[in-house]
Short mmCIF file of C-alpha atoms in Angstrom, two decimals:
data_model
loop_
_atom_site.label_atom_id
_atom_site.label_comp_id
_atom_site.label_asym_id
_atom_site.label_seq_id
_atom_site.Cartn_x
_atom_site.Cartn_y
_atom_site.Cartn_z
CA UNK A 61 152.25 116.13 52.49
CA UNK A 62 155.34 115.18 54.74
CA UNK A 63 155.61 112.83 57.41
CA UNK A 64 157.49 112.50 60.32
CA UNK A 65 158.55 109.61 63.21
CA UNK A 66 159.32 111.05 66.95
CA UNK A 67 161.21 108.91 69.40
CA UNK A 68 160.72 109.77 73.29
CA UNK A 69 161.28 108.49 76.01
CA UNK A 70 159.25 107.96 78.68
CA UNK A 71 156.90 111.36 79.95
CA UNK A 72 158.98 113.21 82.92
CA UNK A 73 162.34 112.06 81.47
CA UNK A 74 165.21 113.34 79.56
CA UNK A 75 168.48 111.98 79.28
CA UNK A 76 171.38 112.63 80.84
CA UNK A 77 173.52 111.71 77.80
CA UNK A 78 173.15 111.97 74.42
CA UNK A 79 171.18 108.19 73.40
CA UNK A 80 172.61 107.20 69.90
CA UNK A 81 168.80 105.29 68.30
CA UNK A 82 169.56 103.16 65.03
CA UNK A 83 166.69 102.16 62.77
CA UNK A 84 165.76 100.09 59.85
CA UNK A 85 163.42 101.11 57.44
CA UNK A 86 160.83 98.94 55.56
CA UNK A 87 157.77 99.09 53.27
CA UNK A 88 156.81 98.84 49.97
CA UNK A 89 157.87 103.01 49.85
CA UNK A 90 161.58 103.00 47.37
CA UNK A 91 164.13 105.11 49.62
CA UNK A 92 165.28 107.94 47.43
CA UNK A 93 162.55 107.53 44.55
CA UNK A 94 159.13 107.83 47.27
CA UNK A 95 161.06 109.64 50.04
CA UNK A 96 164.74 111.43 50.34
CA UNK A 97 167.58 109.04 51.91
CA UNK A 98 166.99 109.05 55.91
CA UNK A 99 170.54 108.83 57.39
CA UNK A 100 169.73 105.08 59.51
CA UNK A 101 170.22 106.83 63.17
CA UNK A 102 169.21 109.80 64.65
CA UNK A 103 170.27 111.48 68.52
CA UNK A 104 168.10 112.03 71.56
CA UNK A 105 170.84 114.65 73.10
CA UNK A 106 171.02 115.56 76.72
CA UNK A 107 168.64 117.04 78.78
CA UNK A 108 165.93 116.49 75.93
CA UNK A 109 163.18 114.01 75.98
CA UNK A 110 162.80 113.35 72.13
CA UNK A 111 163.21 114.01 68.92
CA UNK A 112 161.86 114.03 65.68
CA UNK A 113 162.82 112.66 62.02
CA UNK A 114 161.18 114.15 59.22
CA UNK A 115 160.77 112.06 55.83
CA UNK A 116 160.01 114.17 52.82
CA UNK A 117 157.97 113.06 50.61
CA UNK A 118 158.79 112.52 47.17
CA UNK A 119 156.24 113.30 44.85
CA UNK A 120 157.30 110.72 41.88
CA UNK A 121 153.91 111.82 39.44
CA UNK A 122 153.71 108.03 38.66
CA UNK A 123 150.37 106.40 39.22
CA UNK A 124 150.22 103.81 41.55
CA UNK A 125 148.87 102.41 44.65
CA UNK A 126 149.21 103.24 48.17
CA UNK A 127 152.63 103.04 49.51
CA UNK A 128 153.85 102.09 53.03
CA UNK A 129 156.97 103.02 54.99
CA UNK A 130 157.54 101.62 58.45
CA UNK A 131 160.39 102.26 60.77
CA UNK A 132 162.00 99.75 63.39
CA UNK A 133 163.99 101.02 65.95
CA UNK A 134 166.55 99.39 68.13
CA UNK A 135 167.13 102.14 72.05
CA UNK A 136 170.39 101.18 73.83
CA UNK A 137 167.87 100.93 77.27
CA UNK A 138 171.94 99.64 78.93
CA UNK A 139 172.29 103.89 78.89
CA UNK A 140 169.57 103.82 82.09
CA UNK A 141 170.73 100.89 83.25
CA UNK A 142 167.69 98.46 82.06
CA UNK A 143 168.70 95.61 80.48
#
């Protein structure tokens, strides 16, 4: 089963300009083997409240334990005058 990460602004707020979010991946799952390579950034488009980053899980047919994938994101809060 594939997964996803959702990046959202607070309820009722939409972006007045594109917001680029950079992220780093960590965990025991291996990029390119256990899941499809991801670009490292995603954009909430102007007028939107959120964006979804789909994660395609690869079935590598290797018997192994549970693996994890974590994401750490940096949202440029200065876009909204928040410092």
